[in-house]
JSON list of C-alpha atoms in Angstrom, two decimals:
[
{"chain": "A", "resi": 87, "resn": "ASN", "atom": "CA", "xyz": [-18.26, -5.22, 7.41]},
{"chain": "A", "resi": 88, "resn": "ALA", "atom": "CA", "xyz": [-17.48, -2.37, 5.06]},
{"chain": "A", "resi": 89, "resn": "GLY", "atom": "CA", "xyz": [-13.91, -1.92, 3.94]},
{"chain": "A", "resi": 90, "resn": "VAL", "atom": "CA", "xyz": [-11.83, 1.22, 4.27]},
{"chain": "A", "resi": 91, "resn": "MET", "atom": "CA", "xyz": [-13.90, 4.07, 2.88]},
{"chain": "A", "resi": 92, "resn": "GLN", "atom": "CA", "xyz": [-12.27, 7.06, 1.24]},
{"chain": "A", "resi": 93, "resn": "ASN", "atom": "CA", "xyz": [-14.02, 10.08, -0.11]},
{"chain": "A", "resi": 94, "resn": "PRO", "atom": "CA", "xyz": [-14.19, 11.74, -2.40]},
{"chain": "A", "resi": 95, "resn": "ARG", "atom": "CA", "xyz": [-12.91, 9.32, -5.06]},
{"chain": "A", "resi": 96, "resn": "HIS", "atom": "CA", "xyz": [-11.93, 12.22, -7.29]},
{"chain": "A", "resi": 97, "resn": "LEU", "atom": "CA", "xyz": [-11.16, 15.78, -6.24]},
{"chain": "A", "resi": 98, "resn": "VAL", "atom": "CA", "xyz": [-10.27, 18.71, -8.45]},
{"chain": "A", "resi": 99, "resn": "ARG", "atom": "CA", "xyz": [-8.78, 21.82, -6.91]},
{"chain": "A", "resi": 100, "resn": "ARG", "atom": "CA", "xyz": [-7.34, 25.02, -8.32]},
{"chain": "A", "resi": 101, "resn": "ARG", "atom": "CA", "xyz": [-3.86, 26.05, -7.30]},
{"chain": "A", "resi": 102, "resn": "GLY", "atom": "CA", "xyz": [-3.94, 27.74, -3.90]},
{"chain": "A", "resi": 103, "resn": "GLN", "atom": "CA", "xyz": [-7.11, 26.06, -2.68]},
{"chain": "A", "resi": 104, "resn": "GLU", "atom": "CA", "xyz": [-7.36, 23.56, 0.16]},
{"chain": "A", "resi": 105, "resn": "ALA", "atom": "CA", "xyz": [-7.95, 19.84, -0.27]},
{"chain": "A", "resi": 106, "resn": "ARG", "atom": "CA", "xyz": [-9.52, 17.68, 2.43]},
{"chain": "A", "resi": 107, "resn": "LEU", "atom": "CA", "xyz": [-9.38, 13.93, 2.02]},
{"chain": "A", "resi": 108, "resn": "ARG", "atom": "CA", "xyz": [-11.36, 11.67, 4.32]},
{"chain": "A", "resi": 109, "resn": "CYS", "atom": "CA", "xyz": [-10.76, 8.11, 5.42]},
{"chain": "A", "resi": 110, "resn": "SER", "atom": "CA", "xyz": [-13.04, 5.92, 7.52]},
{"chain": "A", "resi": 111, "resn": "PRO", "atom": "CA", "xyz": [-11.13, 2.85, 8.69]},
{"chain": "A", "resi": 112, "resn": "MET", "atom": "CA", "xyz": [-12.62, -0.59, 8.93]},
{"chain": "A", "resi": 113, "resn": "LYS", "atom": "CA", "xyz": [-14.72, -1.23, 12.01]},
{"chain": "A", "resi": 114, "resn": "GLY", "atom": "CA", "xyz": [-12.48, -2.13, 14.92]},
{"chain": "A", "resi": 115, "resn": "HIS", "atom": "CA", "xyz": [-9.34, -0.71, 13.31]},
{"chain": "A", "resi": 116, "resn": "SER", "atom": "CA", "xyz": [-7.63, 1.99, 15.32]},
{"chain": "A", "resi": 117, "resn": "HIS", "atom": "CA", "xyz": [-4.47, 2.34, 13.21]},
{"chain": "A", "resi": 118, "resn": "VAL", "atom": "CA", "xyz": [-4.59, 4.52, 10.11]},
{"chain": "A", "resi": 119, "resn": "TYR", "atom": "CA", "xyz": [-1.90, 5.11, 7.51]},
{"chain": "A", "resi": 120, "resn": "TRP", "atom": "CA", "xyz": [-1.81, 7.56, 4.60]},
{"chain": "A", "resi": 121, "resn": "TYR", "atom": "CA", "xyz": [0.18, 6.96, 1.43]},
{"chain": "A", "resi": 122, "resn": "ARG", "atom": "CA", "xyz": [0.68, 9.00, -1.73]},
{"chain": "A", "resi": 123, "resn": "GLN", "atom": "CA", "xyz": [1.21, 7.60, -5.20]},
{"chain": "A", "resi": 124, "resn": "LEU", "atom": "CA", "xyz": [2.51, 9.95, -7.86]},
{"chain": "A", "resi": 125, "resn": "PRO", "atom": "CA", "xyz": [1.86, 9.02, -11.50]},
{"chain": "A", "resi": 126, "resn": "GLU", "atom": "CA", "xyz": [3.94, 5.99, -12.57]},
{"chain": "A", "resi": 127, "resn": "GLU", "atom": "CA", "xyz": [5.48, 5.74, -9.08]},
{"chain": "A", "resi": 128, "resn": "GLY", "atom": "CA", "xyz": [5.16, 3.38, -6.13]},
{"chain": "A", "resi": 129, "resn": "LEU", "atom": "CA", "xyz": [3.33, 4.28, -2.97]},
{"chain": "A", "resi": 130, "resn": "LYS", "atom": "CA", "xyz": [5.14, 6.48, -0.48]},
{"chain": "A", "resi": 131, "resn": "PHE", "atom": "CA", "xyz": [4.34, 6.39, 3.22]},
{"chain": "A", "resi": 132, "resn": "MET", "atom": "CA", "xyz": [3.20, 9.73, 4.62]},
{"chain": "A", "resi": 133, "resn": "VAL", "atom": "CA", "xyz": [1.84, 9.39, 8.14]},
{"chain": "A", "resi": 134, "resn": "TYR", "atom": "CA", "xyz": [0.68, 6.86, 10.72]},
{"chain": "A", "resi": 135, "resn": "LEU", "atom": "CA", "xyz": [-2.02, 7.76, 13.24]},
{"chain": "A", "resi": 136, "resn": "GLN", "atom": "CA", "xyz": [-3.90, 6.18, 16.07]},
{"chain": "A", "resi": 137, "resn": "LYS", "atom": "CA", "xyz": [-6.98, 7.73, 17.62]},
{"chain": "A", "resi": 138, "resn": "GLU", "atom": "CA", "xyz": [-6.16, 11.36, 18.49]},
{"chain": "A", "resi": 139, "resn": "ASN", "atom": "CA", "xyz": [-2.41, 10.76, 18.08]},
{"chain": "A", "resi": 140, "resn": "ILE", "atom": "CA", "xyz": [0.12, 11.13, 15.30]},
{"chain": "A", "resi": 141, "resn": "ILE", "atom": "CA", "xyz": [2.59, 8.27, 15.77]},
{"chain": "A", "resi": 142, "resn": "ASP", "atom": "CA", "xyz": [4.90, 8.78, 12.80]},
{"chain": "A", "resi": 143, "resn": "GLU", "atom": "CA", "xyz": [4.78, 11.62, 10.28]},
{"chain": "A", "resi": 144, "resn": "SER", "atom": "CA", "xyz": [8.24, 11.11, 8.84]},
{"chain": "A", "resi": 145, "resn": "GLY", "atom": "CA", "xyz": [6.86, 10.92, 5.29]},
{"chain": "A", "resi": 146, "resn": "MET", "atom": "CA", "xyz": [4.81, 14.09, 5.42]},
{"chain": "A", "resi": 147, "resn": "PRO", "atom": "CA", "xyz": [6.04, 17.18, 3.58]},
{"chain": "A", "resi": 148, "resn": "LYS", "atom": "CA", "xyz": [7.08, 19.76, 6.15]},
{"chain": "A", "resi": 149, "resn": "GLU", "atom": "CA", "xyz": [4.69, 22.45, 4.95]},
{"chain": "A", "resi": 150, "resn": "ARG", "atom": "CA", "xyz": [1.03, 22.61, 3.86]},
{"chain": "A", "resi": 151, "resn": "PHE", "atom": "CA", "xyz": [0.24, 19.00, 4.79]},
{"chain": "A", "resi": 152, "resn": "SER", "atom": "CA", "xyz": [-1.44, 17.88, 8.01]},
{"chain": "A", "resi": 153, "resn": "ALA", "atom": "CA", "xyz": [-3.35, 14.85, 9.22]},
{"chain": "A", "resi": 154, "resn": "GLU", "atom": "CA", "xyz": [-5.65, 14.06, 12.08]},
{"chain": "A", "resi": 155, "resn": "PHE", "atom": "CA", "xyz": [-7.63, 11.11, 13.40]},
{"chain": "A", "resi": 156, "resn": "PRO", "atom": "CA", "xyz": [-10.11, 12.45, 15.94]},
{"chain": "A", "resi": 157, "resn": "LYS", "atom": "CA", "xyz": [-11.81, 10.42, 18.63]},
{"chain": "A", "resi": 158, "resn": "GLU", "atom": "CA", "xyz": [-15.02, 10.52, 16.62]},
{"chain": "A", "resi": 159, "resn": "GLY", "atom": "CA", "xyz": [-15.21, 10.60, 12.85]},
{"chain": "A", "resi": 160, "resn": "PRO", "atom": "CA", "xyz": [-12.90, 9.85, 9.95]},
{"chain": "A", "resi": 161, "resn": "SER", "atom": "CA", "xyz": [-9.22, 10.55, 9.57]},
{"chain": "A", "resi": 162, "resn": "ILE", "atom": "CA", "xyz": [-8.56, 13.70, 7.54]},
{"chain": "A", "resi": 163, "resn": "LEU", "atom": "CA", "xyz": [-5.56, 14.49, 5.34]},
{"chain": "A", "resi": 164, "resn": "ARG", "atom": "CA", "xyz": [-5.49, 18.22, 4.71]},
{"chain": "A", "resi": 165, "resn": "ILE", "atom": "CA", "xyz": [-3.43, 19.93, 2.03]},
{"chain": "A", "resi": 166, "resn": "GLN", "atom": "CA", "xyz": [-3.36, 23.70, 2.15]},
{"chain": "A", "resi": 167, "resn": "GLN", "atom": "CA", "xyz": [-2.57, 25.94, -0.84]},
{"chain": "A", "resi": 168, "resn": "VAL", "atom": "CA", "xyz": [-2.32, 23.05, -3.26]},
{"chain": "A", "resi": 169, "resn": "VAL", "atom": "CA", "xyz": [0.18, 23.11, -6.12]},
{"chain": "A", "resi": 170, "resn": "ARG", "atom": "CA", "xyz": [0.29, 21.07, -9.34]},
{"chain": "A", "resi": 171, "resn": "GLY", "atom": "CA", "xyz": [2.88, 18.74, -7.82]},
{"chain": "A", "resi": 172, "resn": "ASP", "atom": "CA", "xyz": [0.31, 17.62, -5.24]},
{"chain": "A", "resi": 173, "resn": "SER", "atom": "CA", "xyz": [-1.67, 15.89, -8.00]},
{"chain": "A", "resi": 174, "resn": "ALA", "atom": "CA", "xyz": [-1.58, 12.22, -7.07]},
{"chain": "A", "resi": 175, "resn": "ALA", "atom": "CA", "xyz": [-3.59, 9.32, -5.72]},
{"chain": "A", "resi": 176, "resn": "TYR", "atom": "CA", "xyz": [-3.83, 9.35, -1.94]},
{"chain": "A", "resi": 177, "resn": "PHE", "atom": "CA", "xyz": [-4.50, 6.04, -0.25]},
{"chain": "A", "resi": 178, "resn": "CYS", "atom": "CA", "xyz": [-5.55, 5.35, 3.28]},
{"chain": "A", "resi": 179, "resn": "ALA", "atom": "CA", "xyz": [-5.01, 2.01, 4.99]},
{"chain": "A", "resi": 180, "resn": "SER", "atom": "CA", "xyz": [-6.12, 0.70, 8.35]},
{"chain": "A", "resi": 181, "resn": "SER", "atom": "CA", "xyz": [-5.21, -2.20, 10.61]},
{"chain": "A", "resi": 182, "resn": "PRO", "atom": "CA", "xyz": [-6.35, -3.41, 14.02]},
{"chain": "A", "resi": 183, "resn": "ASP", "atom": "CA", "xyz": [-2.78, -3.36, 15.31]},
{"chain": "A", "resi": 184, "resn": "GLN", "atom": "CA", "xyz": [0.79, -3.72, 14.08]},
{"chain": "A", "resi": 185, "resn": "VAL", "atom": "CA", "xyz": [0.58, -7.47, 13.76]},
{"chain": "A", "resi": 186, "resn": "TYR", "atom": "CA", "xyz": [-1.94, -7.73, 10.95]},
{"chain": "A", "resi": 187, "resn": "GLY", "atom": "CA", "xyz": [-1.55, -6.46, 7.41]},
{"chain": "A", "resi": 188, "resn": "TYR", "atom": "CA", "xyz": [-3.19, -3.38, 6.06]},
{"chain": "A", "resi": 189, "resn": "THR", "atom": "CA", "xyz": [-6.51, -3.01, 4.36]},
{"chain": "A", "resi": 190, "resn": "PHE", "atom": "CA", "xyz": [-6.36, -0.21, 1.83]},
{"chain": "A", "resi": 191, "resn": "GLY", "atom": "CA", "xyz": [-9.12, 2.02, 0.56]},
{"chain": "A", "resi": 192, "resn": "SER", "atom": "CA", "xyz": [-9.69, 2.72, -3.13]},
{"chain": "A", "resi": 193, "resn": "GLY", "atom": "CA", "xyz": [-7.98, 6.08, -2.87]},
{"chain": "A", "resi": 194, "resn": "THR", "atom": "CA", "xyz": [-8.72, 9.71, -3.64]},
{"chain": "A", "resi": 195, "resn": "ARG", "atom": "CA", "xyz": [-7.35, 11.04, -6.90]},
{"chain": "A", "resi": 196, "resn": "LEU", "atom": "CA", "xyz": [-6.46, 14.67, -6.49]},
{"chain": "A", "resi": 197, "resn": "THR", "atom": "CA", "xyz": [-6.01, 16.81, -9.58]},
{"chain": "A", "resi": 198, "resn": "VAL", "atom": "CA", "xyz": [-4.71, 20.34, -9.19]},
{"chain": "A", "resi": 199, "resn": "VAL", "atom": "CA", "xyz": [-5.48, 22.62, -12.13]},
{"chain": "B", "resi": 179, "resn": "ASP", "atom": "CA", "xyz": [13.40, -1.08, 5.47]},
{"chain": "B", "resi": 180, "resn": "ALA", "atom": "CA", "xyz": [15.79, -3.22, 3.46]},
{"chain": "B", "resi": 181, "resn": "LYS", "atom": "CA", "xyz": [15.63, -2.95, -0.30]},
{"chain": "B", "resi": 182, "resn": "THR", "atom": "CA", "xyz": [14.02, -5.49, -2.65]},
{"chain": "B", "resi": 183, "resn": "THR", "atom": "CA", "xyz": [14.61, -6.08, -6.35]},
{"chain": "B", "resi": 184, "resn": "GLN", "atom": "CA", "xyz": [11.87, -7.29, -8.69]},
{"chain": "B", "resi": 185, "resn": "PRO", "atom": "CA", "xyz": [11.60, -7.58, -12.46]},
{"chain": "B", "resi": 186, "resn": "ASN", "atom": "CA", "xyz": [9.75, -4.65, -14.01]},
{"chain": "B", "resi": 187, "resn": "SER", "atom": "CA", "xyz": [7.26, -6.87, -15.79]},
{"chain": "B", "resi": 188, "resn": "MET", "atom": "CA", "xyz": [6.33, -10.48, -16.44]},
{"chain": "B", "resi": 189, "resn": "GLU", "atom": "CA", "xyz": [3.90, -12.12, -18.78]},
{"chain": "B", "resi": 190, "resn": "SER", "atom": "CA", "xyz": [2.01, -15.36, -18.35]},
{"chain": "B", "resi": 191, "resn": "ASN", "atom": "CA", "xyz": [-0.89, -17.23, -19.84]},
{"chain": "B", "resi": 192, "resn": "GLU", "atom": "CA", "xyz": [-4.26, -17.67, -18.25]},
{"chain": "B", "resi": 193, "resn": "GLU", "atom": "CA", "xyz": [-4.72, -20.83, -16.16]},
{"chain": "B", "resi": 194, "resn": "GLU", "atom": "CA", "xyz": [-0.98, -21.40, -15.88]},
{"chain": "B", "resi": 195, "resn": "PRO", "atom": "CA", "xyz": [1.11, -21.02, -12.72]},
{"chain": "B", "resi": 196, "resn": "VAL", "atom": "CA", "xyz": [3.04, -17.80, -12.23]},
{"chain": "B", "resi": 197, "resn": "HIS", "atom": "CA", "xyz": [6.25, -17.43, -10.25]},
{"chain": "B", "resi": 198, "resn": "LEU", "atom": "CA", "xyz": [7.11, -13.87, -9.27]},
{"chain": "B", "resi": 199, "resn": "PRO", "atom": "CA", "xyz": [10.68, -13.51, -7.95]},
{"chain": "B", "resi": 200, "resn": "CYS", "atom": "CA", "xyz": [12.00, -11.06, -5.40]},
{"chain": "B", "resi": 201, "resn": "ASN", "atom": "CA", "xyz": [15.60, -10.57, -4.30]},
{"chain": "B", "resi": 202, "resn": "HIS", "atom": "CA", "xyz": [16.35, -9.15, -0.87]},
{"chain": "B", "resi": 203, "resn": "SER", "atom": "CA", "xyz": [20.01, -9.90, -0.26]},
{"chain": "B", "resi": 204, "resn": "THR", "atom": "CA", "xyz": [20.32, -7.42, 2.63]},
{"chain": "B", "resi": 205, "resn": "ILE", "atom": "CA", "xyz": [17.39, -8.81, 4.60]},
{"chain": "B", "resi": 206, "resn": "SER", "atom": "CA", "xyz": [17.89, -8.88, 8.36]},
{"chain": "B", "resi": 207, "resn": "GLY", "atom": "CA", "xyz": [17.00, -11.79, 10.60]},
{"chain": "B", "resi": 208, "resn": "THR", "atom": "CA", "xyz": [13.86, -10.08, 11.87]},
{"chain": "B", "resi": 209, "resn": "ASP", "atom": "CA", "xyz": [12.49, -8.77, 8.55]},
{"chain": "B", "resi": 210, "resn": "TYR", "atom": "CA", "xyz": [9.16, -10.14, 7.38]},
{"chain": "B", "resi": 211, "resn": "ILE", "atom": "CA", "xyz": [8.54, -10.55, 3.64]},
{"chain": "B", "resi": 212, "resn": "HIS", "atom": "CA", "xyz": [5.22, -9.05, 2.53]},
{"chain": "B", "resi": 213, "resn": "TRP", "atom": "CA", "xyz": [3.50, -9.20, -0.84]},
{"chain": "B", "resi": 214, "resn": "TYR", "atom": "CA", "xyz": [0.80, -6.79, -1.91]},
{"chain": "B", "resi": 215, "resn": "ARG", "atom": "CA", "xyz": [-0.78, -6.30, -5.31]},
{"chain": "B", "resi": 216, "resn": "GLN", "atom": "CA", "xyz": [-2.45, -3.32, -6.90]},
{"chain": "B", "resi": 217, "resn": "LEU", "atom": "CA", "xyz": [-5.07, -3.68, -9.60]},
{"chain": "B", "resi": 218, "resn": "PRO", "atom": "CA", "xyz": [-5.60, -0.74, -11.97]},
{"chain": "B", "resi": 219, "resn": "SER", "atom": "CA", "xyz": [-7.27, 2.24, -10.27]},
{"chain": "B", "resi": 220, "resn": "GLN", "atom": "CA", "xyz": [-7.46, 0.40, -6.94]},
{"chain": "B", "resi": 221, "resn": "GLY", "atom": "CA", "xyz": [-5.64, 0.52, -3.63]},
{"chain": "B", "resi": 222, "resn": "PRO", "atom": "CA", "xyz": [-3.10, -2.18, -2.84]},
{"chain": "B", "resi": 223, "resn": "GLU", "atom": "CA", "xyz": [-4.38, -5.50, -1.60]},
{"chain": "B", "resi": 224, "resn": "TYR", "atom": "CA", "xyz": [-2.61, -7.74, 0.89]},
{"chain": "B", "resi": 225, "resn": "VAL", "atom": "CA", "xyz": [-1.60, -11.07, -0.64]},
{"chain": "B", "resi": 226, "resn": "ILE", "atom": "CA", "xyz": [0.62, -12.94, 1.80]},
{"chain": "B", "resi": 227, "resn": "HIS", "atom": "CA", "xyz": [3.53, -12.57, 4.19]},
{"chain": "B", "resi": 228, "resn": "GLY", "atom": "CA", "xyz": [6.11, -14.80, 5.85]},
{"chain": "B", "resi": 229, "resn": "LEU", "atom": "CA", "xyz": [9.27, -14.87, 7.92]},
{"chain": "B", "resi": 230, "resn": "THR", "atom": "CA", "xyz": [11.21, -18.11, 7.36]},
{"chain": "B", "resi": 231, "resn": "SER", "atom": "CA", "xyz": [8.88, -20.94, 6.39]},
{"chain": "B", "resi": 232, "resn": "ASN", "atom": "CA", "xyz": [6.91, -21.24, 3.19]},
{"chain": "B", "resi": 233, "resn": "VAL", "atom": "CA", "xyz": [3.35, -19.97, 3.51]},
{"chain": "B", "resi": 234, "resn": "ASN", "atom": "CA", "xyz": [0.11, -20.83, 1.76]},
{"chain": "B", "resi": 235, "resn": "ASN", "atom": "CA", "xyz": [-3.24, -19.08, 1.72]},
{"chain": "B", "resi": 236, "resn": "ARG", "atom": "CA", "xyz": [-6.27, -18.98, -0.53]},
{"chain": "B", "resi": 237, "resn": "MET", "atom": "CA", "xyz": [-4.69, -16.42, -2.83]},
{"chain": "B", "resi": 238, "resn": "ALA", "atom": "CA", "xyz": [-1.12, -17.62, -3.26]},
{"chain": "B", "resi": 239, "resn": "SER", "atom": "CA", "xyz": [1.93, -19.38, -1.90]},
{"chain": "B", "resi": 240, "resn": "LEU", "atom": "CA", "xyz": [5.15, -17.80, -0.71]},
{"chain": "B", "resi": 241, "resn": "ALA", "atom": "CA", "xyz": [8.36, -19.76, -1.12]},
{"chain": "B", "resi": 242, "resn": "ILE", "atom": "CA", "xyz": [11.28, -18.37, 0.91]},
{"chain": "B", "resi": 243, "resn": "ALA", "atom": "CA", "xyz": [14.85, -19.39, 0.14]},
{"chain": "B", "resi": 244, "resn": "GLU", "atom": "CA", "xyz": [16.75, -21.09, 2.92]},
{"chain": "B", "resi": 245, "resn": "ASP", "atom": "CA", "xyz": [19.15, -18.15, 3.27]},
{"chain": "B", "resi": 246, "resn": "ARG", "atom": "CA", "xyz": [16.16, -15.75, 3.02]},
{"chain": "B", "resi": 247, "resn": "LYS", "atom": "CA", "xyz": [17.94, -13.65, 0.41]},
{"chain": "B", "resi": 248, "resn": "SER", "atom": "CA", "xyz": [15.17, -14.26, -2.10]},
{"chain": "B", "resi": 249, "resn": "SER", "atom": "CA", "xyz": [11.55, -15.32, -2.23]},
{"chain": "B", "resi": 250, "resn": "THR", "atom": "CA", "xyz": [8.97, -16.27, -4.85]},
{"chain": "B", "resi": 251, "resn": "LEU", "atom": "CA", "xyz": [5.28, -15.51, -4.92]},
{"chain": "B", "resi": 252, "resn": "ILE", "atom": "CA", "xyz": [3.40, -18.34, -6.62]},
{"chain": "B", "resi": 253, "resn": "LEU", "atom": "CA", "xyz": [-0.02, -17.93, -8.19]},
{"chain": "B", "resi": 254, "resn": "HIS", "atom": "CA", "xyz": [-1.07, -21.49, -8.85]},
{"chain": "B", "resi": 255, "resn": "ARG", "atom": "CA", "xyz": [-3.50, -20.85, -11.67]},
{"chain": "B", "resi": 256, "resn": "ALA", "atom": "CA", "xyz": [-3.51, -17.32, -13.01]},
{"chain": "B", "resi": 257, "resn": "THR", "atom": "CA", "xyz": [-6.71, -15.66, -14.15]},
{"chain": "B", "resi": 258, "resn": "LEU", "atom": "CA", "xyz": [-7.19, -12.40, -16.01]},
{"chain": "B", "resi": 259, "resn": "ARG", "atom": "CA", "xyz": [-8.16, -10.84, -12.69]},
{"chain": "B", "resi": 260, "resn": "ASP", "atom": "CA", "xyz": [-4.64, -11.47, -11.40]},
{"chain": "B", "resi": 261, "resn": "ALA", "atom": "CA", "xyz": [-3.23, -8.88, -13.79]},
{"chain": "B", "resi": 262, "resn": "ALA", "atom": "CA", "xyz": [-1.79, -6.26, -11.44]},
{"chain": "B", "resi": 263, "resn": "VAL", "atom": "CA", "xyz": [1.39, -4.74, -10.06]},
{"chain": "B", "resi": 264, "resn": "TYR", "atom": "CA", "xyz": [2.87, -7.03, -7.40]},
{"chain": "B", "resi": 265, "resn": "TYR", "atom": "CA", "xyz": [4.99, -5.52, -4.65]},
{"chain": "B", "resi": 266, "resn": "CYS", "atom": "CA", "xyz": [7.51, -7.40, -2.52]},
{"chain": "B", "resi": 267, "resn": "ILE", "atom": "CA", "xyz": [8.21, -5.49, 0.70]},
{"chain": "B", "resi": 268, "resn": "LEU", "atom": "CA", "xyz": [10.34, -6.08, 3.77]},
{"chain": "B", "resi": 269, "resn": "SER", "atom": "CA", "xyz": [9.29, -4.88, 7.20]},
{"chain": "B", "resi": 270, "resn": "THR", "atom": "CA", "xyz": [10.42, -5.43, 10.74]},
{"chain": "B", "resi": 271, "resn": "TYR", "atom": "CA", "xyz": [6.76, -5.83, 11.63]},
{"chain": "B", "resi": 272, "resn": "SER", "atom": "CA", "xyz": [4.55, -8.78, 10.82]},
{"chain": "B", "resi": 273, "resn": "GLY", "atom": "CA", "xyz": [1.80, -6.32, 9.99]},
{"chain": "B", "resi": 274, "resn": "GLY", "atom": "CA", "xyz": [1.70, -2.70, 8.94]},
{"chain": "B", "resi": 275, "resn": "GLY", "atom": "CA", "xyz": [4.20, -1.53, 11.47]},
{"chain": "B", "resi": 276, "resn": "ALA", "atom": "CA", "xyz": [4.80, 1.86, 12.99]},
{"chain": "B", "resi": 277, "resn": "ASP", "atom": "CA", "xyz": [6.79, 3.26, 10.11]},
{"chain": "B", "resi": 278, "resn": "GLY", "atom": "CA", "xyz": [4.66, 2.08, 7.23]},
{"chain": "B", "resi": 279, "resn": "LEU", "atom": "CA", "xyz": [5.67, -0.11, 4.33]},
{"chain": "B", "resi": 280, "resn": "THR", "atom": "CA", "xyz": [8.11, 0.95, 1.61]},
{"chain": "B", "resi": 281, "resn": "PHE", "atom": "CA", "xyz": [6.65, 0.18, -1.81]},
{"chain": "B", "resi": 282, "resn": "GLY", "atom": "CA", "xyz": [9.03, 0.00, -4.75]},
{"chain": "B", "resi": 283, "resn": "LYS", "atom": "CA", "xyz": [8.03, -0.10, -8.43]},
{"chain": "B", "resi": 284, "resn": "GLY", "atom": "CA", "xyz": [6.91, -3.73, -8.22]},
{"chain": "B", "resi": 285, "resn": "THR", "atom": "CA", "xyz": [6.38, -6.24, -11.04]},
{"chain": "B", "resi": 286, "resn": "HIS", "atom": "CA", "xyz": [3.70, -5.54, -13.60]},
{"chain": "B", "resi": 287, "resn": "LEU", "atom": "CA", "xyz": [2.11, -8.94, -14.27]},
{"chain": "B", "resi": 288, "resn": "ILE", "atom": "CA", "xyz": [0.40, -9.31, -17.62]},
{"chain": "B", "resi": 289, "resn": "ILE", "atom": "CA", "xyz": [-1.93, -12.25, -18.17]},
{"chain": "B", "resi": 290, "resn": "GLN", "atom": "CA", "xyz": [-2.65, -13.35, -21.72]},
{"chain": "B", "resi": 291, "resn": "PRO", "atom": "CA", "xyz": [-5.98, -15.08, -22.41]}
]
């Protein structure tokens, strides 16, 4: 049973480009969470999704950021027109429901140059 | 989520027990206490969680004060692989929850050989 898979592990984008981060949850997990970790900071919750639904996006920046978890395929975190301040590690976690703890992926490290 | 307070860093020797403290004086009666750890360049990893009673699993033990205003994560015999940042988190959910987990700065545990 593979863990939470995130790709790419490292992503470099120029300012103004788009970044797409992918997350495949563990088999049987229908709850997906995205977190961002800025350098030397703790993880900050961004968004919580279930299949085809955004449940809570209270941690998402109001502009340029969006997330989806389609019926088929991985969850996608999309950042449009990236800026240097978007440089961070982005972690995805999944769980089978709200009772069990998360399983995190290894993250995608985004560098904006 | 209620706030937790942890020491910035702690140091211990290999093969000795480690006691990581966490204060949560404003904890509510329904808050669960979660511990996660993050190894360098990895996503966080679930360690243990509890509500009122002490808990044991293969990784660690969680000792919860009678008034629940503090707790201690116990690593019974630390190894070099236990060197990580340890996060103590409160949540109204026993698992991930609908609003995610709030990670603070955690305790950086250093293990000396």
